[in-house]
PDB file of C-alpha atoms and ligand atoms in Angstrom:
ATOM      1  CA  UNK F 465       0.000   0.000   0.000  1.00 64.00           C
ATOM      2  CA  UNK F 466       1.460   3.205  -0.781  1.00 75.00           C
ATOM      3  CA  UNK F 467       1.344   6.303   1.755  1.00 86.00           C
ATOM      4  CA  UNK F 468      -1.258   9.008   1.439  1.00 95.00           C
ATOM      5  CA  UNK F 469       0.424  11.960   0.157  1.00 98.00           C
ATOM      6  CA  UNK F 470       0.501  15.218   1.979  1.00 98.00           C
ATOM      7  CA  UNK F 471       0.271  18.630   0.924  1.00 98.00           C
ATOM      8  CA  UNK F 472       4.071  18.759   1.163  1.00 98.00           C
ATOM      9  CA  UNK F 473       3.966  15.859  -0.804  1.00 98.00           C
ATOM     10  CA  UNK F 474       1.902  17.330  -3.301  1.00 98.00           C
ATOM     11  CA  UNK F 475       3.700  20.505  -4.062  1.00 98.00           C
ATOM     12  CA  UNK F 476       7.117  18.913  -3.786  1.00 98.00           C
ATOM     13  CA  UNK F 477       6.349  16.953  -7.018  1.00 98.00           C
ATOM     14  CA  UNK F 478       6.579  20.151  -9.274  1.00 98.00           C
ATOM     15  CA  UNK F 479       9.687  20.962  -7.736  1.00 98.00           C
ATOM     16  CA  UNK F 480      10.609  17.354  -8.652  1.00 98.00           C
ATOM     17  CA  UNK F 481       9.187  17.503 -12.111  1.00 98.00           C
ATOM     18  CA  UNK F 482       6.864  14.745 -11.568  1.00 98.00           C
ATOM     19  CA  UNK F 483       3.438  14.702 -13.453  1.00 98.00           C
ATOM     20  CA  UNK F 484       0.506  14.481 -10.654  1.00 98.00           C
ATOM     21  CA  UNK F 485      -2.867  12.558 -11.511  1.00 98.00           C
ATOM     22  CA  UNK F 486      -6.122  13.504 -10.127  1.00 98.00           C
ATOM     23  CA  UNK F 487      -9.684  11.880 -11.491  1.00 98.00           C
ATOM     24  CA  UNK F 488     -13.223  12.315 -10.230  1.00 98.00           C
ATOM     25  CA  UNK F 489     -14.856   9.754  -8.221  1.00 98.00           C
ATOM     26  CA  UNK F 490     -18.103  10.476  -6.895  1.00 98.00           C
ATOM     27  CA  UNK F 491     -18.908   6.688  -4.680  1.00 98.00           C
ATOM     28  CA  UNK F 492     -17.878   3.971  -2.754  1.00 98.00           C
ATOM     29  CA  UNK F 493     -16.861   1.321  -5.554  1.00 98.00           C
ATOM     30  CA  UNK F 494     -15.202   4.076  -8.156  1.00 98.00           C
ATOM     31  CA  UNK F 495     -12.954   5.514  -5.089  1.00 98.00           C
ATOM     32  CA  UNK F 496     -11.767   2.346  -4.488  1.00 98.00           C
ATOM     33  CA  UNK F 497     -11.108   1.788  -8.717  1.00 98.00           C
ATOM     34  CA  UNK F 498      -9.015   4.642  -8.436  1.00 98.00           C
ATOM     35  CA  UNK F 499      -7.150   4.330  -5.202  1.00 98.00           C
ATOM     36  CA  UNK F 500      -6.509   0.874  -6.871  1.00 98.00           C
ATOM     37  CA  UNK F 501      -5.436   2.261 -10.015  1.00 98.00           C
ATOM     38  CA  UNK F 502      -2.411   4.333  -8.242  1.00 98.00           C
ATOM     39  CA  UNK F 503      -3.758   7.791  -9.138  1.00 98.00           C
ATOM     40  CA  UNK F 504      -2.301  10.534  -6.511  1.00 98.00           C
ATOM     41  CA  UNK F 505      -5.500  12.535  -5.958  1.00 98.00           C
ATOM     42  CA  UNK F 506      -9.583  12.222  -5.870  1.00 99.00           C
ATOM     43  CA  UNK F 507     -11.556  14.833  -6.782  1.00 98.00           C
ATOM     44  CA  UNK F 508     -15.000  14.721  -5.844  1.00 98.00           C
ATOM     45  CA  UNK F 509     -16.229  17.096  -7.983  1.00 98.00           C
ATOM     46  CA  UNK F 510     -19.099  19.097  -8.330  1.00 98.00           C
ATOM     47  CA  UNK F 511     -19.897  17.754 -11.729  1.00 97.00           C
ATOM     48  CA  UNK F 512     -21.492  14.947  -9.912  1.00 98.00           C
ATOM     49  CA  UNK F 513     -24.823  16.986 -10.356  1.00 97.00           C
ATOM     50  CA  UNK F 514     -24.686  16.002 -14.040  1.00 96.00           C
ATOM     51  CA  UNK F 515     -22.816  12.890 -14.238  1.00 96.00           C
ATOM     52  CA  UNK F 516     -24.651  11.093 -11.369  1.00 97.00           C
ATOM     53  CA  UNK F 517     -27.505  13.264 -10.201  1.00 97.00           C
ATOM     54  CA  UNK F 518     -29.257  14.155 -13.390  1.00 96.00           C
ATOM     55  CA  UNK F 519     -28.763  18.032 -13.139  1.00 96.00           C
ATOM     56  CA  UNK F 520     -28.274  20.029 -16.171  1.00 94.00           C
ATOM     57  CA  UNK F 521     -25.623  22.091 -14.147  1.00 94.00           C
ATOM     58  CA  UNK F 522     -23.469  21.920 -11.324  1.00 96.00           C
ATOM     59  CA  UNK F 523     -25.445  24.586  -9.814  1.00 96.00           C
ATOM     60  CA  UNK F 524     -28.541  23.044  -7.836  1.00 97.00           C
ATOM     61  CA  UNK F 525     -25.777  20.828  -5.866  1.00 98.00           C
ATOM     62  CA  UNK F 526     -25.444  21.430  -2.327  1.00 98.00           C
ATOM     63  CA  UNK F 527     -22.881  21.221   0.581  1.00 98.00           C
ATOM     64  CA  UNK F 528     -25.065  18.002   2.158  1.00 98.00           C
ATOM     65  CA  UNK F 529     -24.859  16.226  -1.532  1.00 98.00           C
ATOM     66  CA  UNK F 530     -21.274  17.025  -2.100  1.00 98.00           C
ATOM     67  CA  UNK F 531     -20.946  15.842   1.874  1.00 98.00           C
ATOM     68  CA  UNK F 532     -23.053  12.396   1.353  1.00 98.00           C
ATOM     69  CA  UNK F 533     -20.450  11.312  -2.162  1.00 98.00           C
ATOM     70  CA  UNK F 534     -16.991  12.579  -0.211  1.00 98.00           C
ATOM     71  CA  UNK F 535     -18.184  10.060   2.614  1.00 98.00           C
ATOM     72  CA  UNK F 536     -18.698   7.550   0.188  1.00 98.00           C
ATOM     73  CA  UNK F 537     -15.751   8.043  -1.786  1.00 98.00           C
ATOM     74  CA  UNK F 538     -13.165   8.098   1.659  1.00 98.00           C
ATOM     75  CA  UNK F 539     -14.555   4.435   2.129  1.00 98.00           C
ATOM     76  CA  UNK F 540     -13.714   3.410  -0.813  1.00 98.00           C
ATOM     77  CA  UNK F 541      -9.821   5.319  -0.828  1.00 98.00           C
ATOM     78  CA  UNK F 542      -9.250   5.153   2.837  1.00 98.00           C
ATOM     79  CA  UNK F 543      -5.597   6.283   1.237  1.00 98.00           C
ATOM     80  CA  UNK F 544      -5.825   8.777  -1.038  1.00 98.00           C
ATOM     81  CA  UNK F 545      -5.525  12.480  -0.916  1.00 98.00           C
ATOM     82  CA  UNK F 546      -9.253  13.861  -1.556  1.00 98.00           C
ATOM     83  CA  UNK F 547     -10.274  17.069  -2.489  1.00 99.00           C
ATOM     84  CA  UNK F 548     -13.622  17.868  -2.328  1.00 98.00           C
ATOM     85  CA  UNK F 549     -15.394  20.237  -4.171  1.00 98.00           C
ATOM     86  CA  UNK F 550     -17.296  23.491  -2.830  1.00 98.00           C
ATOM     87  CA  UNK F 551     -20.994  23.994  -4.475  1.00 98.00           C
ATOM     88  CA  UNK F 552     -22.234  27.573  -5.865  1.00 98.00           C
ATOM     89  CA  UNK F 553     -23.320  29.630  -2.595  1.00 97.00           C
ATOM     90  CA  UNK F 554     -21.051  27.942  -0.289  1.00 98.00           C
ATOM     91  CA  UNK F 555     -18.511  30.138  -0.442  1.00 98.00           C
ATOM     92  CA  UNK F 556     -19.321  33.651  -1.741  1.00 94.00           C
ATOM     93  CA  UNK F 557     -21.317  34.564   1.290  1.00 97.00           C
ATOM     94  CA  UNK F 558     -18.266  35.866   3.439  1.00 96.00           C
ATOM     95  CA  UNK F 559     -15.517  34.108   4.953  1.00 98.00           C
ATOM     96  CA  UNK F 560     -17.403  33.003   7.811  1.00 98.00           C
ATOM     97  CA  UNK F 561     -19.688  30.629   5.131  1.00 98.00           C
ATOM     98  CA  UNK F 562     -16.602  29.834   3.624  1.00 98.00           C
ATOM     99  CA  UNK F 563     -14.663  28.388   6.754  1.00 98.00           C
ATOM    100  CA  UNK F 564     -17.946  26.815   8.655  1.00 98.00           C
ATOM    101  CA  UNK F 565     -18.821  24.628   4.926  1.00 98.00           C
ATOM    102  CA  UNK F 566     -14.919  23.887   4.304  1.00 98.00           C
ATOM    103  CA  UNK F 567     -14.643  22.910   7.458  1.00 98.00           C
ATOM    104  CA  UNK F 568     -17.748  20.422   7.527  1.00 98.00           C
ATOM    105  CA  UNK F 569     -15.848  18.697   4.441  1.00 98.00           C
ATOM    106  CA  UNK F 570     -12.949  17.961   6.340  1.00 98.00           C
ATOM    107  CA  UNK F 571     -14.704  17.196   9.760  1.00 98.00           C
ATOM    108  CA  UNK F 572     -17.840  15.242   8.004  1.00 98.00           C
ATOM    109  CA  UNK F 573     -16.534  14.478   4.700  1.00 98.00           C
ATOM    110  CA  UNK F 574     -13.024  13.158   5.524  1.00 98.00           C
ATOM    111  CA  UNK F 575     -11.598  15.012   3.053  1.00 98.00           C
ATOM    112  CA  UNK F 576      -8.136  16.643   2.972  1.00 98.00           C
ATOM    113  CA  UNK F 577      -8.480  19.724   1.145  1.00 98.00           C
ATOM    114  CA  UNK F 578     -11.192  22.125  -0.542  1.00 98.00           C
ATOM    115  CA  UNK F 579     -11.398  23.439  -4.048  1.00 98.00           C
ATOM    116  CA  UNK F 580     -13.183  26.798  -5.301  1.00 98.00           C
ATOM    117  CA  UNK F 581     -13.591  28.238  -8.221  1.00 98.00           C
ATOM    118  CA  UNK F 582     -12.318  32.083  -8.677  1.00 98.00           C
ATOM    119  CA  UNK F 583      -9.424  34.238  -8.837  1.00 98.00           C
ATOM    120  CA  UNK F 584      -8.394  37.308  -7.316  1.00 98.00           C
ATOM    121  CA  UNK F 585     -11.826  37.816  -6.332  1.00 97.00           C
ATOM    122  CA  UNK F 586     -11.656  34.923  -4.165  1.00 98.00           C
ATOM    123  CA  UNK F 587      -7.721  35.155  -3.027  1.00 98.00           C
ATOM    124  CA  UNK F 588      -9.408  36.340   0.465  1.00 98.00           C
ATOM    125  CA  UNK F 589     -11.457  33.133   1.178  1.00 98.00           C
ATOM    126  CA  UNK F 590      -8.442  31.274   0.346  1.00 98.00           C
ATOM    127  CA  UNK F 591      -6.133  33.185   2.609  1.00 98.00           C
ATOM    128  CA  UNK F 592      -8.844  32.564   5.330  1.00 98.00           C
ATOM    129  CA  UNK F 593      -9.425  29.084   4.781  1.00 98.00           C
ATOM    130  CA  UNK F 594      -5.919  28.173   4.906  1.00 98.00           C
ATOM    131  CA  UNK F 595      -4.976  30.110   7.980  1.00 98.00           C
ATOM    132  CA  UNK F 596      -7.931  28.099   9.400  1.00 98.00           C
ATOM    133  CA  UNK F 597      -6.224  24.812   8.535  1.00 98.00           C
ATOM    134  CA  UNK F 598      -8.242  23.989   5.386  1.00 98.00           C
ATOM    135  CA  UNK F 599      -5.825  23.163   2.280  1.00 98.00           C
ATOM    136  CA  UNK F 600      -7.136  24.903  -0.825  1.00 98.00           C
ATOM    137  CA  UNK F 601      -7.392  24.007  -4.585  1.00 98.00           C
ATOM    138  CA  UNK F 602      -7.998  26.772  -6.453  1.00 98.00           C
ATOM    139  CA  UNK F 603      -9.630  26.665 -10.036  1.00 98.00           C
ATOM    140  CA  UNK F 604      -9.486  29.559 -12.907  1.00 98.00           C
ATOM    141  CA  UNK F 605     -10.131  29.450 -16.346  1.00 98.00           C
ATOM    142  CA  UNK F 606     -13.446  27.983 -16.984  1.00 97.00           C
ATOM    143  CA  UNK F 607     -15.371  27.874 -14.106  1.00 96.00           C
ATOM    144  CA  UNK F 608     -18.612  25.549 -14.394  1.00 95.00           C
ATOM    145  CA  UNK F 609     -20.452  27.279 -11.439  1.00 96.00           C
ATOM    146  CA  UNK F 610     -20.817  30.736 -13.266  1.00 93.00           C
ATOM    147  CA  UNK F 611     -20.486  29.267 -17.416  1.00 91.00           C
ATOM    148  CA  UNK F 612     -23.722  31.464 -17.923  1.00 90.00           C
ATOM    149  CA  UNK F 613     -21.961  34.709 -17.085  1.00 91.00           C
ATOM    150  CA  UNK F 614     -18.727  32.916 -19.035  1.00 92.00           C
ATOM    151  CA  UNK F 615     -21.314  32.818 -22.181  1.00 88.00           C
ATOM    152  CA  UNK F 616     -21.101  28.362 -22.240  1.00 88.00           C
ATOM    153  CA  UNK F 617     -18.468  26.258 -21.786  1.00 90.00           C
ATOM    154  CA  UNK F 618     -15.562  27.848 -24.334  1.00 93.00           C
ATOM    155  CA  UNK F 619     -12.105  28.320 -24.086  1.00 95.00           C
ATOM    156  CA  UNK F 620     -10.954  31.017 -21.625  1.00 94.00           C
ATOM    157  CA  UNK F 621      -8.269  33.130 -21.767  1.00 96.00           C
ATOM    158  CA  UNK F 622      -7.934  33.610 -25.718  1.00 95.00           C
ATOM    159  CA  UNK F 623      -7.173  37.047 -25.888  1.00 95.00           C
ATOM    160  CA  UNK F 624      -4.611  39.354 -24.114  1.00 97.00           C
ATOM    161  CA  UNK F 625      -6.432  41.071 -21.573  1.00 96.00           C
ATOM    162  CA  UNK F 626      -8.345  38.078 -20.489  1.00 96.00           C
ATOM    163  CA  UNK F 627      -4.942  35.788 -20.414  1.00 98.00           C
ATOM    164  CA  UNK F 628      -3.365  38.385 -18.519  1.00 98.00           C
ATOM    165  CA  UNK F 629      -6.274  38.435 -15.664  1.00 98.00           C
ATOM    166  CA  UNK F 630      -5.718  34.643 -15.810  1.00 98.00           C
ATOM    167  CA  UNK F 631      -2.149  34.845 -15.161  1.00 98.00           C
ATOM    168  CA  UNK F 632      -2.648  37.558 -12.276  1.00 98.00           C
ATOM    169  CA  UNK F 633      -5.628  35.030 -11.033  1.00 98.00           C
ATOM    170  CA  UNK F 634      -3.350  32.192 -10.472  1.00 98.00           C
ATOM    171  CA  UNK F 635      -0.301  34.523  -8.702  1.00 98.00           C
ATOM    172  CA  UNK F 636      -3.144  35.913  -6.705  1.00 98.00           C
ATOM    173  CA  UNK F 637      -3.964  31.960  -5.601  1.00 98.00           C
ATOM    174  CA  UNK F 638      -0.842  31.342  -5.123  1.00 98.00           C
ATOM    175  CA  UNK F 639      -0.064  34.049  -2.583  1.00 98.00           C
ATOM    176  CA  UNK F 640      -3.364  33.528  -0.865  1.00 98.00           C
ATOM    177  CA  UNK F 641      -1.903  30.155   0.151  1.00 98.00           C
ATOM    178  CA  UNK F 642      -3.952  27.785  -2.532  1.00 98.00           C
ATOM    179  CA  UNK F 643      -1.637  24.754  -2.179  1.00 98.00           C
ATOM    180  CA  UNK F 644      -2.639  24.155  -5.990  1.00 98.00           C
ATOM    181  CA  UNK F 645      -4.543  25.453  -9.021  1.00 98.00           C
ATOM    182  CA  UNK F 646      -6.945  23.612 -11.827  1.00 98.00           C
ATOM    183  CA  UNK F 647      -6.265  25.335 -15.189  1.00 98.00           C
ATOM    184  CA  UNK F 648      -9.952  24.406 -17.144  1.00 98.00           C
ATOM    185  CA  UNK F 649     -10.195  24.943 -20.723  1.00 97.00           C
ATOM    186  CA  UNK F 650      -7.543  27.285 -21.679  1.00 98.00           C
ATOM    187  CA  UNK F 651      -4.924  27.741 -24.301  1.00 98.00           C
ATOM    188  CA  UNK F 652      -2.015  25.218 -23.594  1.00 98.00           C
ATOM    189  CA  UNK F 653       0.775  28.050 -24.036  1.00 98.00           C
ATOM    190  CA  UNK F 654      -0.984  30.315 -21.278  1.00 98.00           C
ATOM    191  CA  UNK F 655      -1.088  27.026 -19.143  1.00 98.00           C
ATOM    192  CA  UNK F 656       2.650  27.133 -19.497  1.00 98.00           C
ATOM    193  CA  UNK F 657       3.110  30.346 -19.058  1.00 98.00           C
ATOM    194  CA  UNK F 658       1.308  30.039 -15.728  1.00 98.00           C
ATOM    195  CA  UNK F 659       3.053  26.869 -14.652  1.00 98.00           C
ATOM    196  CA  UNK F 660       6.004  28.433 -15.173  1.00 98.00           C
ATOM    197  CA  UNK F 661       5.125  31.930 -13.103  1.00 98.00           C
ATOM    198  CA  UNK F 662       3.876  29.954 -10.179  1.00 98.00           C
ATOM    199  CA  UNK F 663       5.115  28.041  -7.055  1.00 98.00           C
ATOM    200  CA  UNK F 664       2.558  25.806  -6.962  1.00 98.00           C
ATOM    201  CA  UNK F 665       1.421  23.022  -9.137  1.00 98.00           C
ATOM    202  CA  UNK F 666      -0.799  23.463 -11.700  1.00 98.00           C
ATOM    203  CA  UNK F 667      -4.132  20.741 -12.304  1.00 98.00           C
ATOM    204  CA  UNK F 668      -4.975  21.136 -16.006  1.00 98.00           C
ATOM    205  CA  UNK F 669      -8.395  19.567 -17.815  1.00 98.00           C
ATOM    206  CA  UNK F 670      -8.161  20.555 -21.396  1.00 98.00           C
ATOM    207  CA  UNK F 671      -5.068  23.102 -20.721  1.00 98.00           C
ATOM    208  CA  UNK F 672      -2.723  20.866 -22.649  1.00 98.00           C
ATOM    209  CA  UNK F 673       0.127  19.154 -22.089  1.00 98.00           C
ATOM    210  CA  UNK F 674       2.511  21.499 -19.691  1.00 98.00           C
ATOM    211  CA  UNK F 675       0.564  21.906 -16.538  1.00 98.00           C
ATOM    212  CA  UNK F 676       1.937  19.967 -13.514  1.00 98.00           C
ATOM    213  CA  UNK F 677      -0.902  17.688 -13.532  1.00 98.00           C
ATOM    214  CA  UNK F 678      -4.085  16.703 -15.146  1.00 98.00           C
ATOM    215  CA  UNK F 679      -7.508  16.177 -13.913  1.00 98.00           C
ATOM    216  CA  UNK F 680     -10.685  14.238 -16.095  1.00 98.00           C
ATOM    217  CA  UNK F 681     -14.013  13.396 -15.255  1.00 98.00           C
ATOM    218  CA  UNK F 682     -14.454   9.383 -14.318  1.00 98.00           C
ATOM    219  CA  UNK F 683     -17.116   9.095 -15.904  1.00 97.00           C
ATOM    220  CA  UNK F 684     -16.300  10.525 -19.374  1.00 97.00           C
ATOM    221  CA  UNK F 685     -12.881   8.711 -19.328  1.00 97.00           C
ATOM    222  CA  UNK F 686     -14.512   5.333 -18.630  1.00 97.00           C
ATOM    223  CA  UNK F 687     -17.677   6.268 -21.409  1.00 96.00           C
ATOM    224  CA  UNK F 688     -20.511   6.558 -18.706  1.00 96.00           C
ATOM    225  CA  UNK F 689     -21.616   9.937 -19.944  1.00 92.00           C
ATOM    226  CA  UNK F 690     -23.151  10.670 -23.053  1.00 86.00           C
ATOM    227  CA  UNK F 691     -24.554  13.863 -23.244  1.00 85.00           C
ATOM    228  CA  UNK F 692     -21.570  15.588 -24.295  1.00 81.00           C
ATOM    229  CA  UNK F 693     -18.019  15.179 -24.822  1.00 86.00           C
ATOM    230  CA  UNK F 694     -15.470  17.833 -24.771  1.00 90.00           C
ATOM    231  CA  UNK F 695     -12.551  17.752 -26.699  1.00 93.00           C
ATOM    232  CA  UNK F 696      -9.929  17.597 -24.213  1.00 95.00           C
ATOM    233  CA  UNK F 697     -11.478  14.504 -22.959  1.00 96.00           C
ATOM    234  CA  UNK F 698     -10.066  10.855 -24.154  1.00 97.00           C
ATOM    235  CA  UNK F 699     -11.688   8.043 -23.155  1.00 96.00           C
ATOM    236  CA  UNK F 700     -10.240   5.095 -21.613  1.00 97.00           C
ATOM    237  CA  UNK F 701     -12.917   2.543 -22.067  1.00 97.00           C
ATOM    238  CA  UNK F 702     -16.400   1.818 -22.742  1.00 96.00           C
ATOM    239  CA  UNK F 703     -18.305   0.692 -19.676  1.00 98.00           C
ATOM    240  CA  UNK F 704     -21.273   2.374 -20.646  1.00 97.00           C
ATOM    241  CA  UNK F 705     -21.591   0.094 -23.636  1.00 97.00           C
ATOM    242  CA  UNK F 706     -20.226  -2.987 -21.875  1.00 98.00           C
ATOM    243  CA  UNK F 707     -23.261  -2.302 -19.100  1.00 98.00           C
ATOM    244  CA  UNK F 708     -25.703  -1.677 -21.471  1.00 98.00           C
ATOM    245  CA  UNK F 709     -25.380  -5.170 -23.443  1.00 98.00           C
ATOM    246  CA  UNK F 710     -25.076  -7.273 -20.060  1.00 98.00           C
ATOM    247  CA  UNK F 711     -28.159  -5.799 -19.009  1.00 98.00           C
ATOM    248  CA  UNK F 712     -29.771  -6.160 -22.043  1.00 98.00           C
ATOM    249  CA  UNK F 713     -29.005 -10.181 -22.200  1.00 98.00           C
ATOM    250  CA  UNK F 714     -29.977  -9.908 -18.540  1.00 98.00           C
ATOM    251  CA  UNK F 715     -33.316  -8.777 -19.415  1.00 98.00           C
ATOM    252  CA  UNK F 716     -33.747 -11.323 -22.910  1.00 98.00           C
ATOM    253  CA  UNK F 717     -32.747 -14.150 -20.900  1.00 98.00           C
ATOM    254  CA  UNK F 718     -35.136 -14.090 -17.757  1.00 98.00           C
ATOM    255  CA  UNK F 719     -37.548 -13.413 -20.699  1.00 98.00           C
ATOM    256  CA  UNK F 720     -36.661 -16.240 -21.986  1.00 98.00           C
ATOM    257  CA  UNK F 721     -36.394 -18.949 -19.124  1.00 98.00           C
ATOM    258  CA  UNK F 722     -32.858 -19.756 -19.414  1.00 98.00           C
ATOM    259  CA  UNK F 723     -31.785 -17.583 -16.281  1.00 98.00           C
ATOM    260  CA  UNK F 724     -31.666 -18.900 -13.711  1.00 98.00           C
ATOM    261  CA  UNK F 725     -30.275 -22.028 -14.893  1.00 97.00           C
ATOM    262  CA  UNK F 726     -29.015 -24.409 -12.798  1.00 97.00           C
ATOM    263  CA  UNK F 727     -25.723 -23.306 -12.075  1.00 97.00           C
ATOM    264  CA  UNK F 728     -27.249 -20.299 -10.457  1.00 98.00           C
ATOM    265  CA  UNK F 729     -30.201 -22.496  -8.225  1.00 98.00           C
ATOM    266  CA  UNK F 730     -29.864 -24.408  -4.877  1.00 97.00           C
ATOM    267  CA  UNK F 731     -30.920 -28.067  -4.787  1.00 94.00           C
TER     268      UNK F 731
HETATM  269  O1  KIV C1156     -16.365  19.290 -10.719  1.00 72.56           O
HETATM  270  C1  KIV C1156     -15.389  18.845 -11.336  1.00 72.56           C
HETATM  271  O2  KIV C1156     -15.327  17.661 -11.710  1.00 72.56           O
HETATM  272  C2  KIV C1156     -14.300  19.764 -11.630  1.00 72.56           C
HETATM  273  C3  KIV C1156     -13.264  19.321 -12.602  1.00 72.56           C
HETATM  274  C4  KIV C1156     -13.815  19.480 -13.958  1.00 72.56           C
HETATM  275  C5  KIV C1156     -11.980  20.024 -12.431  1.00 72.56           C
HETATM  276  O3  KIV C1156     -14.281  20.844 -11.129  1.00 72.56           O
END
């Protein structure tokens, strides 16, 4: 079993040069897939309101949801850093939300760190939440929460003014004390760029190839998600497809009479 890295750990492999891995995991049985799978980090993300709860955003998800999947998740990767993701409204209330939900995902959740989306606007929260104890993941670029104001889910930071707020987002992070940063959806050469300006590692998820690390969704890289893809994504198998024909001979052959068969009965 390998140890449960730290956030020492975690920021000591940019230093070292060594690629981090993050996926999503949202339950018991795909937290222990991953653990299994040696990835370095969990990230129960938000996104489970549309890849397991049916949303059509990640905004009707709530602290107690979010709460009720980290649990899960920790008993499946009893030892494996997990970040857990902050809903819309949990933290843009004042610090005082901020700390009191971060803190129930640590005490309740078992997590080990937060995420939030936001830059400078939000280097405050993170200064406060980490002088509280609470490790922070920051996350700039395209920020699900707020994709209406964003005008849909497009790549960010295309042209110089809005690269350079980018850039001054992820310092801003970084000084608050953010232990990390996702990069979502921007041009791969600004992902270097930042990389390069900052301390800390970068996450990316369709920021190309030189951030620090890279995040996907579990269930678009295994094929359990269908209504859309994005580009950056690659899948990695096809379990929805797999599922859907087992089930489908399930169902023909307890039509049929030939399940259960014997092999499957008591005498
Ligand atoms: O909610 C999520 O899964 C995320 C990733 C896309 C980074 O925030």
């Amino acid at each position: 079993m390998t140890k449960k890295l730290t956030v020492p750990d975690i920021m000591a492999m940019k230093v070292r040069g060594e690629k981090i891995t993050m996926m999503t995991a949202y339950d018991y049985p795909t937290g222990l897939l991953v653990e299994k799978a040696g990835i370095d980090t969990i990230l129960v993300g938000d996104s489970l309101g549309m890849t397991v709860l049916g949303y059509n955003s990640t905004v009707p998800v709530t602290v107690d949801e979010m709460i009720h999947h980290t649990k899960a998740v920790r008993r499946g990767a009893r030892n494996t850093f997990i970040v857990a993701d902050m809903p819309f409204g949990s933290y843009n209330a004042g610090i005082p939300q901020a700390i009191a939900n971060a803190s129930r995902f640590l005490k309740e959740g078992g997590a080990d760190a937060v995420k939030l989306e936001g830059g400078t606007e939000m280097a405050d929260v993170v200064e406060a939440a980490v002088k509280a104890g609470i490790p922070v993941l920051g996350h700039i670029g395209l920020t699900p929460q707020t994709v209406t104001q964003l005008g849909g889910y497009k790549v960010q930071g295309r042209d110089e003014e809005k690269a350079k707020k980018l850039v001054e987002d992820a310092l801003a992070l970084s000084r608050a004390g953010a232990f990390a940063v996702v990069l979502e959806c921007i041009p791969k050469n600004l992902a270097k760029e930042i990389t390069e300006r900052i301390p800390i590692p970068t996450i990316g998820i369709g920021a190309g190839p030189f951030c620090d690390g890279q995040v996907l969704v579990y269930n678009d890289v295994v094929g359990l998600f269908e209504k859309f893809t994005p580009k950056f994504v690659k899948r990695y198998a096809e379990l929805g497809e797999a599922a859907l024909k087992g089930l489908m001979k399930y169902n023909q052959e307890v039509k049929e009479g030939t399940f259960p068969d014997a092999e499957h009965s008591f005498d």
